[in-house]
Amino acid sequence: MEYIPNIIFAILLTVGIGFFANNVRKLVRNIKLGKDVDVSDNKPQRWKNMAYIALGQSKMVKRPISGFLHVVVYIGFVIINIEVLEIIIDGLFGTHRIGQQLLPGAIYGFLIGTFEVLAVLVLAAVIIFWIRRNVIKLKRFMKSEMKGWPKSDGNIILYFEVVLMCLFLVMNATDTVFQNLESGNIISQFIAPLFSGLSEALKHTIERAAWWLHIVGILCFLNYLYFSKHLHILLAFPNTYYGKLTPKGQFKNNPTVTKEVKLMMDPDADPFAAAPETEEDAVPEKFGASDVQDLSWVNLLNAYTCTECGRCTSECPANLTGKKLSPRKIMMDTRDRLEEVGKNIDANKGAFVDDGKQLLGDYITTEELWACTSCNACVEACPVSIDPLNIIMEMRQYLVMEQSAAPTELNNMMSNIENNGAPWPYNQMDRLNWKDE
C-alpha cells in the first residue's frame, strides 16, 4: 500500500510525457510537409542568433514595458521549474525534499528562496499582463483575428501560471518541517500564518494536495502547449536558429524565372539549349504557393512559433492605414490550415485526401496579399525571427505565374517593362516623357 502513490505518480508522469511526445511527433510531421530548403549555412551566426534572440530575449526588450515583464516571466518560470526535478525524484522514490538531503542547507535554502522570490515576480508580471489584455485592452490585442480562441488562449495561459505559482508557495507555506528550518522560506513565511490555526494533519494534507496539483498542473501545461500560441516557448530556439541571415530587403529570385529573363535579354542565347544542369534550374511543378504543402518547412516552423503578440501587425503600414492585411493573421491562418491538413492525414491513416480547400482563398484573401508593401517592417518587429513576408511573396508568385491574377496596375507595369523596357507606357524614343506626367 505504501507504494501506491509512487505507482500513481509514475503512471501520471508516463501518460503526461507520452502524450506530449505524441504531439511532438505530429508537430514534426506537419512541419516536414513543407518543401525542403537548405539552411545549413553560417552555423556560427545561427547559433549566435539563437543565443541572442531566443535565449537573451534581445528583441523583446525593444518595447521596454512588455519586454521587461516577459523577461521576468520567462526567467522566473524556467528557473522555478528546476524544482520539478526534485518533485519527480520524490514522486518516484517516495522521498520528501530530496534536495534538502543531498545539498548543504545554505545552498538548498538559497535555491528555494530564489524560487519563491521569482514566483512572486512572475505573479506580479502575469497580473499586469492580464490587465493589459482585459482592462486596458491594448489595441494590438483587440484586432479581428484575436477574437474567440486566440483571446481565450492568451488568458488561459496566464491563469495557468497564476495557479502554478500559488500552488508552489502554498506547498512551501504548509510544509511545517521546511518552515521550521527558517531557511529558504523568504516569501512563504508570510503565508504560513494563514494556516497556523489548522492541525498538523490538515496542514500536511494541504501541502500534499498542493504538491500533487502542482506536478499535475505542470504536465497539463506541457501538453497544452501544442494547442496554444505558447508553443513558442519551445520553438523559439530552432526558429531563431533557422531564421533568415541575408539582408531583409534581399529577395530570393526564382532560378527558372531568372534564366528566362537572361534568355530574353541576351540576343545570342539559344533558347533550345540542353536541359538544365542542376536541380535548382529545373522548372518547378508549381510556381509559388497556394497551400501549406507548397511553402518551405521553415515557413511552417514560423507558423507554429508565432507568439500572436501582434508586434508585426502594429508596425505594418498597410494595417495602420486601414488595409485588411495583418501579418499576424497570415501566420495564424497558416498554422490553422496546417493543423487542418494534419488532422486530415490522421483521419485518413497517413495520407492527405483533398478536402477542396487551400490556404489561398479559404484562409488568406488576395486583398490581404496585395495590400502588402513588402517593407519588411513585420519581419524586423518579430521578437522570434518570423518572416510573414516570405509567405506573402510565395502566394503572390502563385497568383501571378499560375493564375495570371495580378492587379491591373501591376499587369500594366509588367507589360510596359516587357514592351518598352521601363514601367511607363512610352517607347524607347519617348521614355523621358514620364517627367511631364
Short mmCIF file of C-alpha atoms in Angstrom, two decimals:
data_model
loop_
_atom_site.label_atom_id
_atom_site.label_comp_id
_atom_site.label_asym_id
_atom_site.label_seq_id
_atom_site.Cartn_x
_atom_site.Cartn_y
_atom_site.Cartn_z
CA MET A 1 0.00 0.00 0.00
CA GLU A 2 2.84 2.41 0.78
CA TYR A 3 4.00 2.28 -2.86
CA ILE A 4 0.60 3.12 -4.39
CA PRO A 5 1.30 6.91 -4.50
CA ASN A 6 4.61 6.23 -6.25
CA ILE A 7 2.90 3.97 -8.79
CA ILE A 8 0.17 6.56 -9.42
CA PHE A 9 2.82 9.24 -9.84
CA ALA A 10 4.79 7.09 -12.31
CA ILE A 11 1.63 6.42 -14.33
CA LEU A 12 0.74 10.15 -14.44
CA LEU A 13 4.29 11.05 -15.45
CA THR A 14 4.37 8.40 -18.17
CA VAL A 15 0.98 9.38 -19.59
CA GLY A 16 1.80 13.09 -19.50
CA ILE A 17 5.19 12.75 -21.17
CA GLY A 18 3.86 10.14 -23.60
CA PHE A 19 1.01 12.39 -24.75
CA PHE A 20 3.46 15.27 -25.16
CA ALA A 21 5.85 13.07 -27.18
CA ASN A 22 2.99 12.03 -29.47
CA ASN A 23 2.08 15.67 -30.08
CA VAL A 24 5.72 16.47 -30.81
CA ARG A 25 5.73 13.66 -33.38
CA LYS A 26 2.68 15.18 -35.10
CA LEU A 27 4.26 18.62 -34.92
CA VAL A 28 7.44 17.43 -36.63
CA ARG A 29 5.43 15.55 -39.26
CA ASN A 30 3.33 18.62 -40.05
CA ILE A 31 6.38 20.85 -40.39
CA LYS A 32 8.00 18.32 -42.72
CA LEU A 33 5.01 18.63 -45.07
CA GLY A 34 6.73 21.79 -46.30
CA LYS A 35 9.24 21.86 -49.12
CA ASP A 36 12.86 21.24 -48.29
CA VAL A 37 15.15 24.25 -48.05
CA ASP A 38 18.85 24.38 -47.23
CA VAL A 39 19.53 26.42 -44.10
CA SER A 40 22.79 24.75 -43.10
CA ASP A 41 24.99 27.74 -43.94
CA ASN A 42 26.85 30.02 -41.49
CA LYS A 43 26.28 27.93 -38.38
CA PRO A 44 28.26 30.23 -36.04
CA GLN A 45 25.93 33.14 -36.88
CA ARG A 46 22.88 30.92 -36.47
CA TRP A 47 23.99 29.79 -33.01
CA LYS A 48 24.69 33.42 -32.14
CA ASN A 49 21.20 34.48 -33.25
CA MET A 50 19.59 31.72 -31.20
CA ALA A 51 21.55 32.69 -28.08
CA TYR A 52 21.00 36.42 -28.57
CA ILE A 53 17.36 36.46 -29.69
CA ALA A 54 15.72 33.33 -28.18
CA LEU A 55 17.75 32.90 -25.00
CA GLY A 56 18.78 36.51 -24.49
CA GLN A 57 15.36 37.98 -25.38
CA SER A 58 17.15 40.83 -27.17
CA LYS A 59 14.27 41.79 -29.48
CA MET A 60 11.65 41.53 -26.72
CA VAL A 61 13.12 44.41 -24.73
CA LYS A 62 12.87 46.83 -27.67
CA ARG A 63 9.47 47.55 -26.14
CA PRO A 64 10.65 48.11 -22.54
CA ILE A 65 7.47 47.52 -20.51
CA SER A 66 6.22 44.33 -22.16
CA GLY A 67 9.81 43.23 -22.76
CA PHE A 68 10.78 43.52 -19.08
CA LEU A 69 7.63 41.75 -17.92
CA HIS A 70 8.20 38.95 -20.44
CA VAL A 71 11.80 38.51 -19.29
CA VAL A 72 10.61 38.26 -15.67
CA VAL A 73 8.05 35.56 -16.54
CA TYR A 74 10.48 33.76 -18.84
CA ILE A 75 13.36 33.63 -16.36
CA GLY A 76 11.14 33.02 -13.35
CA PHE A 77 9.08 30.24 -14.86
CA VAL A 78 12.12 28.43 -16.27
CA ILE A 79 14.18 28.64 -13.08
CA ILE A 80 11.31 27.78 -10.75
CA ASN A 81 10.61 24.64 -12.73
CA ILE A 82 14.08 23.38 -11.88
CA GLU A 83 12.35 22.20 -8.73
CA VAL A 84 10.34 19.84 -10.92
CA LEU A 85 13.43 17.61 -10.87
CA GLU A 86 13.11 17.32 -7.10
CA ILE A 87 9.37 16.67 -7.37
CA ILE A 88 9.91 13.89 -9.92
CA ILE A 89 12.53 12.18 -7.76
CA ASP A 90 10.34 12.50 -4.66
CA GLY A 91 7.31 11.19 -6.54
CA LEU A 92 9.06 8.16 -7.99
CA PHE A 93 11.05 7.11 -4.93
CA GLY A 94 8.82 8.25 -2.08
CA THR A 95 11.33 10.73 -0.66
CA HIS A 96 10.46 14.21 0.60
CA ARG A 97 12.54 17.22 -0.48
CA ILE A 98 15.44 15.07 -1.65
CA GLY A 99 17.38 18.22 -2.47
CA GLN A 100 17.41 19.13 1.19
CA GLN A 101 19.06 15.79 1.96
CA LEU A 102 21.63 15.96 -0.83
CA LEU A 103 22.59 19.65 -0.74
CA PRO A 104 24.06 21.73 2.10
CA GLY A 105 21.32 23.55 3.98
CA ALA A 106 22.51 27.01 2.94
CA ILE A 107 22.56 26.12 -0.76
CA TYR A 108 19.15 24.45 -0.66
CA GLY A 109 17.73 27.40 1.26
CA PHE A 110 19.20 29.83 -1.27
CA LEU A 111 17.68 27.91 -4.17
CA ILE A 112 14.18 27.66 -2.68
CA GLY A 113 14.34 31.26 -1.51
CA THR A 114 15.25 32.35 -5.04
CA PHE A 115 12.37 30.29 -6.43
CA GLU A 116 9.93 31.95 -4.02
CA VAL A 117 11.03 35.48 -4.91
CA LEU A 118 10.78 34.66 -8.61
CA ALA A 119 7.32 33.15 -8.06
CA VAL A 120 6.08 36.46 -6.63
CA LEU A 121 7.67 38.40 -9.51
CA VAL A 122 6.03 36.06 -12.03
CA LEU A 123 2.67 36.53 -10.30
CA ALA A 124 3.03 40.31 -10.45
CA ALA A 125 4.05 40.26 -14.12
CA VAL A 126 1.22 37.88 -15.08
CA ILE A 127 -1.36 40.09 -13.33
CA ILE A 128 -0.07 43.12 -15.26
CA PHE A 129 -0.25 41.13 -18.50
CA TRP A 130 -3.86 40.20 -17.71
CA ILE A 131 -4.74 43.85 -17.01
CA ARG A 132 -3.14 44.95 -20.29
CA ARG A 133 -5.20 42.39 -22.20
CA ASN A 134 -8.55 42.63 -20.41
CA VAL A 135 -8.79 46.02 -18.71
CA ILE A 136 -6.59 48.43 -20.66
CA LYS A 137 -7.29 46.39 -23.82
CA LEU A 138 -4.22 47.33 -25.83
CA LYS A 139 -5.16 47.90 -29.45
CA ARG A 140 -2.93 45.15 -30.85
CA PHE A 141 -4.78 42.57 -28.74
CA MET A 142 -8.17 43.75 -29.98
CA LYS A 143 -7.73 43.07 -33.72
CA SER A 144 -10.31 40.93 -35.52
CA GLU A 145 -8.06 37.85 -35.64
CA MET A 146 -7.78 37.93 -31.83
CA LYS A 147 -11.44 37.13 -31.18
CA GLY A 148 -12.62 33.77 -29.84
CA TRP A 149 -9.99 31.11 -29.16
CA PRO A 150 -6.89 33.32 -29.61
CA LYS A 151 -8.18 35.71 -26.93
CA SER A 152 -9.13 32.86 -24.58
CA ASP A 153 -5.79 31.15 -25.15
CA GLY A 154 -3.90 34.25 -24.06
CA ASN A 155 -5.85 34.35 -20.80
CA ILE A 156 -5.79 30.60 -20.12
CA ILE A 157 -2.00 30.53 -20.06
CA LEU A 158 -1.98 33.45 -17.60
CA TYR A 159 -4.40 31.58 -15.31
CA PHE A 160 -2.18 28.50 -15.57
CA GLU A 161 0.83 30.49 -14.40
CA VAL A 162 -1.04 32.11 -11.52
CA VAL A 163 -2.30 28.74 -10.24
CA LEU A 164 1.11 27.05 -10.56
CA MET A 165 2.92 29.86 -8.70
CA CYS A 166 0.31 29.93 -5.93
CA LEU A 167 0.45 26.16 -5.50
CA PHE A 168 4.24 26.34 -5.19
CA LEU A 169 4.04 28.98 -2.45
CA VAL A 170 1.22 27.18 -0.58
CA MET A 171 3.16 23.92 -0.78
CA ASN A 172 6.11 25.58 0.94
CA ALA A 173 4.00 27.52 3.44
CA THR A 174 2.20 24.40 4.72
CA ASP A 175 5.33 22.26 4.94
CA THR A 176 5.95 22.53 8.70
CA VAL A 177 9.38 20.85 8.59
CA PHE A 178 10.54 23.23 5.85
CA GLN A 179 9.21 26.28 7.71
CA ASN A 180 10.94 25.22 10.94
CA LEU A 181 14.29 25.28 9.15
CA GLU A 182 13.85 29.03 8.63
CA SER A 183 15.97 28.82 5.52
CA GLY A 184 14.62 29.48 2.05
CA ASN A 185 11.13 30.47 3.20
CA ILE A 186 11.65 34.10 2.19
CA ILE A 187 8.09 34.54 0.95
CA SER A 188 6.27 31.50 2.31
CA GLN A 189 7.00 32.53 5.93
CA PHE A 190 4.48 35.34 5.45
CA ILE A 191 1.88 32.94 4.03
CA ALA A 192 2.36 30.26 6.69
CA PRO A 193 0.46 32.23 9.43
CA LEU A 194 -2.70 31.90 7.32
CA PHE A 195 -2.64 28.18 8.15
CA SER A 196 -1.44 28.47 11.79
CA GLY A 197 -4.83 27.62 13.28
CA LEU A 198 -5.02 24.29 11.45
CA SER A 199 -3.92 20.95 12.81
CA GLU A 200 -0.65 19.45 11.65
CA ALA A 201 -2.54 16.67 9.90
CA LEU A 202 -4.68 19.14 7.94
CA LYS A 203 -1.66 21.26 7.01
CA HIS A 204 0.07 18.13 5.79
CA THR A 205 -2.98 17.26 3.68
CA ILE A 206 -2.98 20.74 2.14
CA GLU A 207 0.76 20.51 1.46
CA ARG A 208 0.33 17.11 -0.24
CA ALA A 209 -2.65 18.37 -2.26
CA ALA A 210 -0.67 21.43 -3.44
CA TRP A 211 2.28 19.15 -4.30
CA TRP A 212 0.13 16.82 -6.41
CA LEU A 213 -1.78 19.64 -8.09
CA HIS A 214 1.49 21.40 -8.87
CA ILE A 215 3.00 18.45 -10.76
CA VAL A 216 -0.32 17.59 -12.46
CA GLY A 217 -0.63 21.25 -13.45
CA ILE A 218 2.85 21.25 -14.95
CA LEU A 219 2.06 18.13 -17.00
CA CYS A 220 -1.21 19.71 -18.18
CA PHE A 221 0.66 22.90 -19.06
CA LEU A 222 3.24 20.91 -21.00
CA ASN A 223 0.57 19.20 -23.09
CA TYR A 224 -1.47 22.37 -23.51
CA LEU A 225 1.45 23.99 -25.32
CA TYR A 226 0.80 22.10 -28.56
CA PHE A 227 -2.67 23.64 -28.82
CA SER A 228 -1.54 27.11 -27.80
CA LYS A 229 0.41 30.04 -29.15
CA HIS A 230 2.74 29.37 -26.25
CA LEU A 231 4.35 26.62 -28.26
CA HIS A 232 6.89 29.36 -28.96
CA ILE A 233 8.36 28.61 -25.53
CA LEU A 234 9.96 25.56 -27.19
CA LEU A 235 10.09 26.53 -30.88
CA ALA A 236 11.64 29.99 -30.48
CA PHE A 237 15.06 28.32 -30.27
CA PRO A 238 15.03 26.38 -33.56
CA ASN A 239 13.10 29.19 -35.25
CA THR A 240 15.74 31.81 -34.45
CA TYR A 241 18.46 29.35 -35.45
CA TYR A 242 16.92 28.79 -38.90
CA GLY A 243 15.96 32.45 -39.32
CA LYS A 244 16.91 34.46 -42.40
CA LEU A 245 20.54 35.63 -42.42
CA THR A 246 20.60 37.68 -45.61
CA PRO A 247 19.63 41.40 -45.52
CA LYS A 248 15.90 41.79 -45.00
CA GLY A 249 15.46 43.70 -48.25
CA GLN A 250 17.14 40.98 -50.30
CA PHE A 251 14.62 38.77 -52.08
CA LYS A 252 15.39 35.35 -53.44
CA ASN A 253 14.89 35.14 -57.20
CA ASN A 254 13.23 32.11 -58.73
CA PRO A 255 16.05 30.40 -60.73
CA THR A 256 13.70 29.40 -63.55
CA VAL A 257 12.40 32.94 -63.98
CA THR A 258 15.91 34.37 -63.77
CA LYS A 259 17.05 32.01 -66.53
CA GLU A 260 14.16 33.03 -68.78
CA VAL A 261 14.85 36.73 -68.23
CA LYS A 262 18.51 36.23 -69.11
CA LEU A 263 17.50 34.43 -72.29
CA MET A 264 15.25 37.35 -73.24
CA MET A 265 17.99 39.89 -72.56
CA ASP A 266 20.80 38.02 -74.33
CA PRO A 267 20.35 38.11 -78.14
CA ASP A 268 22.97 35.39 -78.57
CA ALA A 269 21.37 32.94 -76.13
CA ASP A 270 19.98 29.69 -77.50
CA PRO A 271 16.53 29.04 -76.00
CA PHE A 272 16.71 25.44 -77.20
CA ALA A 273 19.94 24.66 -75.39
CA ALA A 274 20.45 21.43 -73.43
CA ALA A 275 18.29 20.62 -70.41
CA PRO A 276 19.14 22.28 -67.07
CA GLU A 277 22.31 21.00 -65.49
CA THR A 278 21.24 21.42 -61.88
CA GLU A 279 18.12 20.53 -59.96
CA GLU A 280 17.76 24.17 -58.90
CA ASP A 281 17.41 25.24 -62.54
CA ALA A 282 14.68 22.71 -63.29
CA VAL A 283 11.20 24.08 -63.92
CA PRO A 284 9.15 23.56 -60.74
CA GLU A 285 5.87 21.70 -60.81
CA LYS A 286 4.23 24.79 -59.41
CA PHE A 287 5.29 28.40 -59.11
CA GLY A 288 4.71 29.94 -55.69
CA ALA A 289 2.33 28.61 -53.07
CA SER A 290 -1.42 28.18 -52.79
CA ASP A 291 -1.45 25.79 -49.82
CA VAL A 292 0.77 24.93 -46.87
CA GLN A 293 2.43 22.00 -48.66
CA ASP A 294 3.83 24.48 -51.20
CA LEU A 295 5.61 26.51 -48.54
CA SER A 296 9.01 25.62 -47.11
CA TRP A 297 9.31 23.77 -43.83
CA VAL A 298 10.88 26.93 -42.37
CA ASN A 299 7.66 28.83 -43.21
CA LEU A 300 5.66 26.15 -41.39
CA LEU A 301 8.03 26.27 -38.41
CA ASN A 302 7.45 30.03 -38.39
CA ALA A 303 3.70 29.48 -38.26
CA TYR A 304 3.90 27.19 -35.23
CA THR A 305 6.31 29.59 -33.50
CA CYS A 306 4.11 32.67 -33.84
CA THR A 307 3.54 34.23 -30.42
CA GLU A 308 0.48 36.20 -31.60
CA CYS A 309 1.97 39.21 -29.81
CA GLY A 310 0.90 41.48 -32.66
CA ARG A 311 4.10 43.48 -32.88
CA CYS A 312 4.25 42.73 -36.61
CA THR A 313 0.71 43.98 -37.22
CA SER A 314 1.21 47.07 -35.06
CA GLU A 315 4.21 48.03 -37.23
CA CYS A 316 2.59 47.17 -40.60
CA PRO A 317 1.97 50.37 -42.62
CA ALA A 318 -0.78 48.68 -44.63
CA ASN A 319 -2.65 47.72 -41.44
CA LEU A 320 -2.09 51.14 -39.90
CA THR A 321 -3.74 52.79 -42.90
CA GLY A 322 -6.84 50.60 -42.66
CA LYS A 323 -5.95 47.87 -45.14
CA LYS A 324 -7.13 44.33 -44.48
CA LEU A 325 -3.61 42.90 -44.15
CA SER A 326 -2.42 41.71 -40.72
CA PRO A 327 0.94 39.85 -40.76
CA ARG A 328 -0.07 38.13 -37.51
CA LYS A 329 -3.22 36.80 -39.20
CA ILE A 330 -1.10 35.47 -42.08
CA MET A 331 0.86 33.35 -39.60
CA MET A 332 -2.23 32.30 -37.62
CA ASP A 333 -4.04 31.30 -40.82
CA THR A 334 -1.04 29.28 -41.97
CA ARG A 335 -0.93 27.42 -38.67
CA ASP A 336 -4.70 26.81 -38.70
CA ARG A 337 -4.59 25.40 -42.22
CA LEU A 338 -1.55 23.26 -41.37
CA GLU A 339 -3.39 21.84 -38.37
CA GLU A 340 -6.38 21.11 -40.61
CA VAL A 341 -4.14 19.27 -43.07
CA GLY A 342 -2.54 17.33 -40.21
CA LYS A 343 -5.93 16.21 -38.88
CA ASN A 344 -6.88 15.19 -42.42
CA ILE A 345 -3.80 12.97 -42.57
CA ASP A 346 -4.57 11.47 -39.15
CA ALA A 347 -8.15 10.72 -40.19
CA ASN A 348 -7.04 9.06 -43.42
CA LYS A 349 -4.32 6.82 -41.96
CA GLY A 350 -1.29 8.80 -43.02
CA ALA A 351 -2.43 10.10 -46.42
CA PHE A 352 -3.83 13.52 -47.25
CA VAL A 353 -7.19 13.42 -49.02
CA ASP A 354 -8.10 16.52 -50.99
CA ASP A 355 -10.66 18.45 -48.97
CA GLY A 356 -11.36 21.06 -51.62
CA LYS A 357 -9.76 23.78 -49.52
CA GLN A 358 -6.45 25.60 -49.54
CA LEU A 359 -4.62 28.36 -47.72
CA LEU A 360 -5.16 30.84 -50.53
CA GLY A 361 -8.79 31.85 -50.74
CA ASP A 362 -10.19 29.81 -47.86
CA TYR A 363 -7.92 31.40 -45.25
CA ILE A 364 -5.93 34.24 -46.82
CA THR A 365 -7.54 36.52 -49.38
CA THR A 366 -5.90 38.16 -52.40
CA GLU A 367 -6.86 41.52 -50.93
CA GLU A 368 -4.61 40.83 -47.94
CA LEU A 369 -1.72 39.70 -50.14
CA TRP A 370 -1.76 42.70 -52.46
CA ALA A 371 -2.08 45.16 -49.56
CA CYS A 372 1.48 44.29 -48.51
CA THR A 373 4.11 46.91 -49.35
CA SER A 374 6.96 44.37 -48.85
CA CYS A 375 8.65 46.84 -46.48
CA ASN A 376 9.80 44.13 -44.03
CA ALA A 377 8.50 46.05 -41.00
CA CYS A 378 6.80 42.88 -39.75
CA VAL A 379 9.99 40.86 -40.08
CA GLU A 380 12.00 43.48 -38.22
CA ALA A 381 9.41 43.71 -35.43
CA CYS A 382 9.06 39.98 -34.72
CA PRO A 383 10.80 39.02 -31.46
CA VAL A 384 11.45 35.42 -32.62
CA SER A 385 12.60 35.88 -36.27
CA ILE A 386 9.34 35.00 -38.04
CA ASP A 387 9.06 36.05 -41.70
CA PRO A 388 5.42 36.64 -42.77
CA LEU A 389 6.61 38.46 -45.88
CA ASN A 390 8.11 35.30 -47.38
CA ILE A 391 4.74 33.55 -47.24
CA ILE A 392 3.05 36.59 -48.79
CA MET A 393 5.57 36.71 -51.65
CA GLU A 394 5.25 32.97 -52.33
CA MET A 395 1.47 33.29 -52.60
CA ARG A 396 1.78 36.37 -54.80
CA GLN A 397 4.05 34.44 -57.11
CA TYR A 398 1.39 31.76 -57.44
CA LEU A 399 -1.24 34.36 -58.29
CA VAL A 400 0.92 35.98 -60.96
CA MET A 401 2.58 32.95 -62.55
CA GLU A 402 -0.06 30.26 -62.15
CA GLN A 403 -3.29 32.22 -62.33
CA SER A 404 -2.24 35.45 -64.10
CA ALA A 405 -4.23 37.16 -61.37
CA ALA A 406 -2.10 40.23 -60.67
CA PRO A 407 -3.85 43.58 -60.16
CA THR A 408 -4.43 45.62 -63.32
CA GLU A 409 -1.84 48.20 -62.32
CA LEU A 410 0.81 45.53 -61.90
CA ASN A 411 -0.10 43.82 -65.18
CA ASN A 412 0.21 47.16 -66.98
CA MET A 413 3.60 47.78 -65.43
CA MET A 414 4.88 44.31 -66.40
CA SER A 415 3.58 44.76 -69.96
CA ASN A 416 5.36 48.10 -70.20
CA ILE A 417 8.62 46.57 -68.96
CA GLU A 418 8.29 43.75 -71.49
CA ASN A 419 7.47 46.04 -74.41
CA ASN A 420 9.22 49.30 -73.55
CA GLY A 421 11.98 48.29 -71.15
CA ALA A 422 10.55 50.62 -68.49
CA PRO A 423 7.48 50.74 -66.21
CA TRP A 424 5.97 53.67 -68.13
CA PRO A 425 3.78 53.45 -71.29
CA TYR A 426 6.29 55.08 -73.62
CA ASN A 427 8.54 53.56 -76.24
CA GLN A 428 12.31 53.86 -76.11
CA MET A 429 12.30 57.15 -78.03
CA ASP A 430 9.80 58.74 -75.67
CA ARG A 431 10.85 57.23 -72.37
CA LEU A 432 11.71 60.62 -70.84
CA ASN A 433 8.08 61.68 -71.16
CA TRP A 434 7.46 60.43 -67.63
CA LYS A 435 8.90 63.71 -66.33
CA ASP A 436 5.97 65.58 -67.83
CA GLU A 437 3.37 63.48 -66.02
#
